[in-house]
Coordinates of C-alpha atoms in Angstrom, one line a residue:
M22 CA 0.3 0.1 0.0
K23 CA 1.4 3.1 -1.2
S24 CA 2.0 5.9 1.8
K25 CA -0.4 9.3 1.4
N26 CA 1.5 12.7 2.2
Y27 CA -1.1 15.1 3.0
I28 CA -0.2 19.1 3.0
V29 CA -2.8 20.6 5.5
I30 CA -3.2 24.3 5.1
L31 CA -4.5 25.9 8.2
C32 CA -5.5 29.9 7.5
V33 CA -6.6 32.1 10.4
V34 CA -7.9 35.1 10.0
F35 CA -8.2 37.6 12.7
C36 CA -10.0 40.7 13.4
G37 CA -8.5 43.7 15.0
T38 CA -5.2 42.9 16.5
I39 CA -3.1 39.8 15.1
Y40 CA -0.1 39.9 18.2
P41 CA -0.4 40.1 21.8
Q42 CA 0.3 43.3 23.3
Y43 CA 3.3 42.8 25.2
F44 CA 6.5 44.9 26.1
N45 CA 9.7 44.4 23.8
S46 CA 12.4 46.6 25.6
P47 CA 10.9 49.4 26.8
E48 CA 12.2 52.6 26.7
S49 CA 10.4 55.4 27.8
I50 CA 6.5 56.0 29.9
A51 CA 4.4 58.8 29.5
F52 CA 1.1 59.7 31.3
D53 CA -2.0 61.2 29.5
S54 CA -3.9 62.9 32.7
A55 CA -7.1 63.7 30.0
S56 CA -7.6 59.5 28.8
K57 CA -6.0 58.4 32.2
S58 CA -3.4 56.2 30.4
Y59 CA 0.0 55.4 29.8
F60 CA 2.2 55.0 26.6
V61 CA 4.8 52.8 27.0
S62 CA 7.8 52.9 23.7
N63 CA 9.2 49.5 22.8
Y64 CA 12.4 50.1 21.3
G65 CA 12.6 46.0 20.4
D66 CA 9.5 46.4 17.8
G67 CA 9.2 49.9 17.1
S68 CA 5.6 49.7 19.0
I69 CA 3.8 52.0 21.0
I70 CA 1.5 50.5 23.8
K71 CA -1.4 52.1 25.2
I72 CA -2.4 51.1 29.1
D73 CA -5.9 52.5 30.0
S74 CA -7.2 53.1 33.4
N75 CA -8.7 49.5 33.4
E76 CA -5.1 48.4 32.6
T77 CA -6.1 47.2 29.3
K78 CA -3.2 47.0 26.9
S79 CA -3.4 48.0 22.9
F80 CA -1.0 48.9 20.3
F81 CA -1.3 53.1 20.0
Q82 CA 1.7 52.8 17.0
R83 CA 3.3 49.9 15.2
G84 CA 5.8 49.7 12.8
L85 CA 8.0 53.3 14.1
S86 CA 12.0 52.3 14.8
N87 CA 14.1 52.9 17.4
L88 CA 12.0 54.5 20.1
F89 CA 13.3 56.5 22.8
G90 CA 11.4 59.2 24.8
L91 CA 8.1 60.2 24.8
T92 CA 6.1 63.4 26.1
I93 CA 2.6 64.8 25.9
C94 CA 1.5 68.0 25.1
K95 CA -1.9 69.2 24.2
G96 CA -3.1 65.7 23.3
T97 CA -0.6 65.4 21.5
L98 CA 2.1 62.3 21.9
F99 CA 5.5 63.3 20.6
V100 CA 8.0 60.4 20.1
V101 CA 11.8 60.7 19.5
E102 CA 12.3 57.9 16.6
S103 CA 15.8 57.1 15.7
T104 CA 18.3 59.2 16.8
N105 CA 17.1 62.4 14.2
R106 CA 13.4 62.1 14.2
V107 CA 10.5 63.6 16.4
S108 CA 7.1 62.4 15.1
G109 CA 3.7 63.7 17.0
F110 CA 0.6 61.5 17.2
E111 CA -2.9 62.8 18.1
I112 CA -4.0 60.6 21.0
S113 CA -7.5 60.8 20.3
N114 CA -7.3 59.2 16.9
R115 CA -3.4 58.7 16.5
E116 CA -2.9 60.4 13.6
L117 CA 0.5 61.5 12.4
V118 CA 0.3 65.2 12.9
F119 CA 4.0 66.4 13.4
E120 CA 7.0 65.0 12.2
I121 CA 10.5 67.0 11.8
F122 CA 14.1 65.6 11.0
I123 CA 17.1 66.9 12.8
K124 CA 20.2 66.3 10.5
E125 CA 22.6 67.4 12.5
A126 CA 20.9 65.6 15.7
Q127 CA 23.5 62.9 17.1
F128 CA 21.0 61.4 19.8
L129 CA 17.8 63.4 20.9

């Protein structure tokens, strides 16, 4: 009797977040008093995790690079990316509203 090889392909589609919200080399944290939430930058995977007042973690941003410092001013979360870029994200809708490159910067 011939043996049969079966190839099983399992496709799973997730709605919403695919990866768990975890810390990967957290570097900086900022507290937003308006939303009573903490924001944590992950140097390791370029994400920002939001922790709300119920301690629920969710991705605020992903796909950034080399995240360093965070600060909040007037509803905008400012993020130091790499060594020479500052990006600002509106906290209410996560939209990029500010970005500046400082060519001469060594380490912001």
